[in-house]
Amino acid sequence: EAIATGDAGTQEAIDKALGRLRQGVSIAGLGFNVMSAAMQPLGITQSIVRVGAKWVGKGVAQYAANPIKAAKDVQAKSEFMRNRARTRFRELNELRNQVQGQTVLKERLQASAYVLMMKAQQIVDLPTWLGAYEKAMSEQPDEGRAIALADQAVIDAQGGGQLKDLAAIERGGPAAKLFTVFYGFMNTALNLGVAQGMSERSAAKKAADMLMLYTVPAVLGYFLKNALTPGDSGDDEDLLKKLAAAQLEFLFGLFVVGREFAGAAKIATGT
């Protein structure tokens, strides 16, 4: 049978093993992870590039004035935003769509594992949506159009886990999916950078966008992790080296396989 079918059975067994490993990697890395949750608001830099600082600022102001009301209003208008907590990234979308092999304990564990992360992500998603909605309405007072554009702005700026929002490499086989766990957000950053680079904006504006996309989050991320990590804070004599390592690590993370060598940044900078 193996000769006739080309040894497909072995491949299927490996695929199942890789799939199970990938689901375990995702929940182990992101589930109940305070650091990952704390890092989510840094994604606002991508929203600023995609929507514009003025409009994101308006969205932040609306959200800050009454977060609960803002969330209810947005979710009332947008089905996409109502489902956002279940479709934010690929593995979460897959877990919430599982219907087989789900015990009550497993279902509750999976449902609660990403709650903290999704609540933190909401701090970025809602202002992004509100700002994009206001921008679209100012251009053309058509609510249906504005809602659709606001939904797309959130996907473009923050990524999404639904099939239509995944890059081709994220839709590959089990091995490709295993090597693209946690990649969705960085892929979004890469796409935004390419889009801005191909735009007709001035060189100065493009440079500002690149700094906002690739340098500001790397620097802020370093300081945030350093502040939240218990232990010896150390001295600042090697701060520039550490920031350089953080910058290189972020840039490595933009590319599949390349990000597997992000540790080389620490070697190159002597940190």
Coordinates of C-alpha atoms in Angstrom, one line a residue:
E1 CA 0.0 0.0 0.0
A2 CA 2.9 2.4 0.8
I3 CA 4.5 1.7 -2.6
A4 CA 1.2 2.3 -4.4
T5 CA 0.3 5.6 -2.5
G6 CA 3.8 7.0 -2.2
D7 CA 4.2 6.5 1.5
A8 CA 1.4 9.0 2.2
G9 CA 0.7 7.4 5.6
T10 CA 4.0 8.4 7.1
Q11 CA 3.5 12.0 5.9
E12 CA 0.0 12.1 7.5
A13 CA 1.4 10.8 10.8
I14 CA 4.1 13.5 10.8
D15 CA 1.6 16.2 9.9
K16 CA -0.6 15.2 12.8
A17 CA 2.3 15.4 15.2
L18 CA 3.5 18.8 13.9
G19 CA -0.1 20.1 14.1
R20 CA -0.4 19.0 17.8
L21 CA 3.1 20.5 18.5
R22 CA 2.1 23.8 16.9
Q23 CA -1.1 24.1 19.0
G24 CA 1.0 23.4 22.1
V25 CA 3.6 26.0 21.2
S26 CA 1.0 28.6 20.7
I27 CA -0.8 28.2 24.0
A28 CA 2.5 27.8 25.9
G29 CA 4.0 30.9 24.4
L30 CA 0.9 33.2 24.5
G31 CA -1.5 31.7 26.9
F32 CA -1.7 33.5 30.3
N33 CA 1.4 35.4 29.3
V34 CA 1.6 38.8 31.0
M35 CA 4.6 40.0 29.0
S36 CA 2.9 39.3 25.7
A37 CA -0.2 41.2 26.9
A38 CA 1.9 44.1 28.0
M39 CA 3.5 44.3 24.6
Q40 CA 0.3 44.5 22.6
P41 CA -0.3 48.3 23.0
L42 CA 3.0 49.0 21.2
G43 CA 1.2 48.0 18.0
I44 CA -0.3 51.5 18.0
T45 CA 2.7 52.6 15.9
Q46 CA 1.5 50.5 13.0
S47 CA -2.0 52.0 13.3
I48 CA -0.5 55.5 13.1
V49 CA 1.3 54.6 9.9
R50 CA -1.8 52.9 8.4
V51 CA -4.5 55.4 9.5
G52 CA -2.6 58.5 10.4
A53 CA -1.6 60.1 13.7
K54 CA -4.4 62.6 13.6
W55 CA -7.1 60.1 13.2
V56 CA -5.6 57.5 15.6
G57 CA -5.3 60.4 18.1
K58 CA -9.1 61.0 17.7
G59 CA -9.7 57.3 18.2
V60 CA -7.6 57.2 21.4
A61 CA -9.5 60.2 22.7
Q62 CA -12.9 58.6 22.1
Y63 CA -11.8 55.3 23.6
A64 CA -10.1 57.0 26.7
A65 CA -13.3 59.0 27.4
N66 CA -15.4 55.9 27.9
P67 CA -13.8 52.6 27.0
I68 CA -16.8 50.4 27.8
K69 CA -19.2 52.6 25.7
A70 CA -16.7 52.8 22.9
A71 CA -16.3 49.0 22.8
K72 CA -20.1 48.5 22.8
D73 CA -20.6 51.1 20.0
V74 CA -18.0 49.6 17.8
Q75 CA -19.2 46.0 18.3
A76 CA -22.7 47.1 17.6
K77 CA -21.7 48.5 14.2
S78 CA -19.1 45.9 13.2
E79 CA -19.5 42.1 13.1
F80 CA -15.8 41.8 12.5
M81 CA -15.0 43.6 15.7
R82 CA -17.5 41.6 17.7
N83 CA -15.6 38.4 16.6
R84 CA -12.2 40.0 17.0
A85 CA -11.3 38.3 20.3
R86 CA -11.8 34.9 18.6
T87 CA -10.0 35.7 15.3
R88 CA -7.1 37.9 16.3
F89 CA -4.4 35.4 15.1
R90 CA -4.3 32.1 13.3
E91 CA -4.0 29.6 16.2
L92 CA -6.7 31.4 18.2
N93 CA -9.0 31.3 15.3
E94 CA -8.3 27.6 14.8
L95 CA -8.8 26.7 18.5
R96 CA -12.1 28.5 18.7
N97 CA -13.4 26.7 15.6
Q98 CA -12.6 23.3 16.8
V99 CA -15.6 21.1 17.4
Q100 CA -14.0 17.6 17.8
G101 CA -12.1 16.3 20.8
Q102 CA -13.1 19.1 23.0
T103 CA -13.5 18.3 26.7
V104 CA -15.2 20.9 29.0
L105 CA -11.9 21.5 30.8
K106 CA -9.9 21.9 27.5
E107 CA -12.5 24.2 26.1
R108 CA -12.5 26.4 29.1
L109 CA -8.7 26.4 29.3
Q110 CA -8.4 27.5 25.7
A111 CA -11.1 30.1 26.0
S112 CA -9.4 31.7 29.0
A113 CA -5.8 31.4 28.0
Y114 CA -5.7 34.4 25.7
V115 CA -8.2 36.7 27.5
L116 CA -5.5 38.9 29.0
M117 CA -3.8 39.3 25.6
M118 CA -7.0 40.1 23.8
K119 CA -8.0 42.7 26.4
A120 CA -4.7 44.4 25.9
Q121 CA -5.0 44.1 22.1
Q122 CA -8.4 45.9 22.4
I123 CA -6.6 49.0 23.6
V124 CA -5.1 49.2 20.1
D125 CA -7.8 47.8 18.0
L126 CA -10.6 50.0 19.2
P127 CA -8.8 53.4 18.7
T128 CA -7.6 52.2 15.3
W129 CA -11.2 51.3 14.3
L130 CA -12.6 54.5 15.6
G131 CA -10.0 56.6 14.0
A132 CA -10.4 54.9 10.6
Y133 CA -14.2 55.2 10.8
E134 CA -14.0 58.9 11.5
K135 CA -11.5 59.4 8.7
A136 CA -13.8 57.5 6.2
M137 CA -16.9 59.4 7.3
S138 CA -15.0 62.7 6.9
E139 CA -14.2 61.7 3.3
Q140 CA -17.6 60.4 2.4
P141 CA -20.6 60.2 4.8
D142 CA -21.5 56.6 4.0
E143 CA -21.6 54.4 7.2
G144 CA -21.5 51.1 5.4
R145 CA -18.4 52.1 3.5
A146 CA -16.8 53.6 6.7
I147 CA -17.4 50.4 8.7
A148 CA -15.8 48.3 5.9
L149 CA -12.8 50.6 5.7
A150 CA -12.4 50.7 9.5
D151 CA -12.5 46.9 9.6
Q152 CA -9.8 46.7 6.9
A153 CA -7.7 49.3 8.6
V154 CA -7.6 47.1 11.8
I155 CA -6.6 44.1 9.7
D156 CA -3.9 46.0 7.8
A157 CA -2.5 47.6 10.9
Q158 CA -2.8 44.7 13.5
G159 CA -3.3 41.6 11.5
G160 CA -6.0 38.9 11.6
G161 CA -6.3 35.1 12.0
Q162 CA -9.0 34.4 9.5
L163 CA -8.1 32.6 6.3
K164 CA -8.6 35.7 4.1
D165 CA -6.2 37.6 6.3
L166 CA -3.2 35.2 6.2
A167 CA -0.2 35.3 4.0
A168 CA 0.3 32.4 1.6
I169 CA 3.2 31.1 3.7
E170 CA 0.9 31.0 6.8
R171 CA -1.6 28.9 4.9
G172 CA 0.9 26.2 4.0
G173 CA 1.2 22.7 5.4
P174 CA 1.8 21.7 9.0
A175 CA 5.6 22.3 8.8
A176 CA 5.1 25.7 7.3
K177 CA 2.5 26.6 9.9
L178 CA 4.9 25.4 12.7
F179 CA 7.6 27.8 11.4
T180 CA 5.1 30.7 11.3
V181 CA 3.7 30.5 14.8
F182 CA 3.6 34.1 16.3
Y183 CA 4.5 35.4 12.8
G184 CA 1.2 37.2 11.9
F185 CA 1.9 40.5 13.6
M186 CA 5.5 40.8 12.1
N187 CA 4.1 39.9 8.7
T188 CA 1.7 42.8 9.1
A189 CA 4.6 45.1 9.9
L190 CA 6.5 43.9 6.9
N191 CA 3.5 44.4 4.6
L192 CA 3.0 47.9 5.9
G193 CA 6.6 48.8 5.3
V194 CA 6.5 47.5 1.7
A195 CA 3.2 49.3 1.0
Q196 CA 4.6 52.6 2.4
G197 CA 7.8 52.1 0.4
M198 CA 5.8 51.7 -2.8
S199 CA 3.7 54.8 -2.1
E200 CA 4.2 58.2 -3.7
R201 CA 4.9 59.9 -0.4
S202 CA 8.1 62.0 0.0
A203 CA 11.3 60.3 1.1
A204 CA 11.2 62.1 4.4
K205 CA 7.7 60.8 5.2
K206 CA 8.7 57.3 4.1
A207 CA 11.7 57.5 6.4
A208 CA 9.4 58.6 9.3
D209 CA 7.1 55.7 8.6
M210 CA 10.0 53.2 8.6
L211 CA 11.2 54.6 12.0
M212 CA 7.7 54.3 13.4
L213 CA 7.3 50.8 12.1
Y214 CA 10.6 49.2 12.8
T215 CA 12.6 51.3 15.3
V216 CA 10.2 52.9 17.7
P217 CA 8.5 49.5 18.7
A218 CA 11.9 47.8 19.0
V219 CA 13.2 50.5 21.4
L220 CA 10.0 50.8 23.4
G221 CA 9.7 47.0 23.5
Y222 CA 13.2 46.8 25.0
F223 CA 12.5 49.3 27.7
L224 CA 9.1 47.8 28.5
K225 CA 10.6 44.2 28.8
N226 CA 13.4 45.5 30.9
A227 CA 11.1 47.3 33.2
L228 CA 8.8 44.3 33.6
T229 CA 11.5 41.6 34.0
P230 CA 12.4 41.0 37.6
G231 CA 16.0 40.7 38.7
D232 CA 19.2 42.8 38.4
S233 CA 18.5 45.8 36.2
G234 CA 22.3 46.2 35.5
D235 CA 24.1 49.3 34.5
D236 CA 23.5 51.3 31.3
E237 CA 27.0 51.3 29.9
D238 CA 26.0 48.7 27.3
L239 CA 22.6 50.3 26.6
L240 CA 23.5 51.2 23.0
K241 CA 24.6 47.6 22.3
K242 CA 21.4 46.2 23.8
L243 CA 19.3 48.6 21.8
A244 CA 21.2 47.7 18.6
A245 CA 20.6 44.0 19.4
A246 CA 16.9 44.7 20.0
Q247 CA 16.7 46.5 16.7
L248 CA 18.4 43.7 14.8
E249 CA 16.3 41.1 16.5
F250 CA 13.1 43.0 15.4
L251 CA 14.3 43.2 11.8
F252 CA 15.2 39.5 11.7
G253 CA 11.7 38.8 13.0
L254 CA 10.1 40.3 9.9
F255 CA 11.1 37.3 7.8
V256 CA 10.2 33.6 8.0
V257 CA 13.3 31.5 8.7
G258 CA 15.3 34.7 9.1
R259 CA 13.7 35.1 12.5
E260 CA 15.1 31.7 13.6
F261 CA 18.5 33.4 13.5
A262 CA 17.4 36.4 15.6
G263 CA 19.8 35.2 18.3
A264 CA 22.7 36.2 15.9
A265 CA 21.9 39.8 16.7
K266 CA 23.0 39.3 20.3
I267 CA 26.2 37.6 19.2
A268 CA 26.9 40.3 16.7
T269 CA 26.5 43.1 19.3
G270 CA 28.3 41.2 22.1
T271 CA 25.2 41.1 24.3

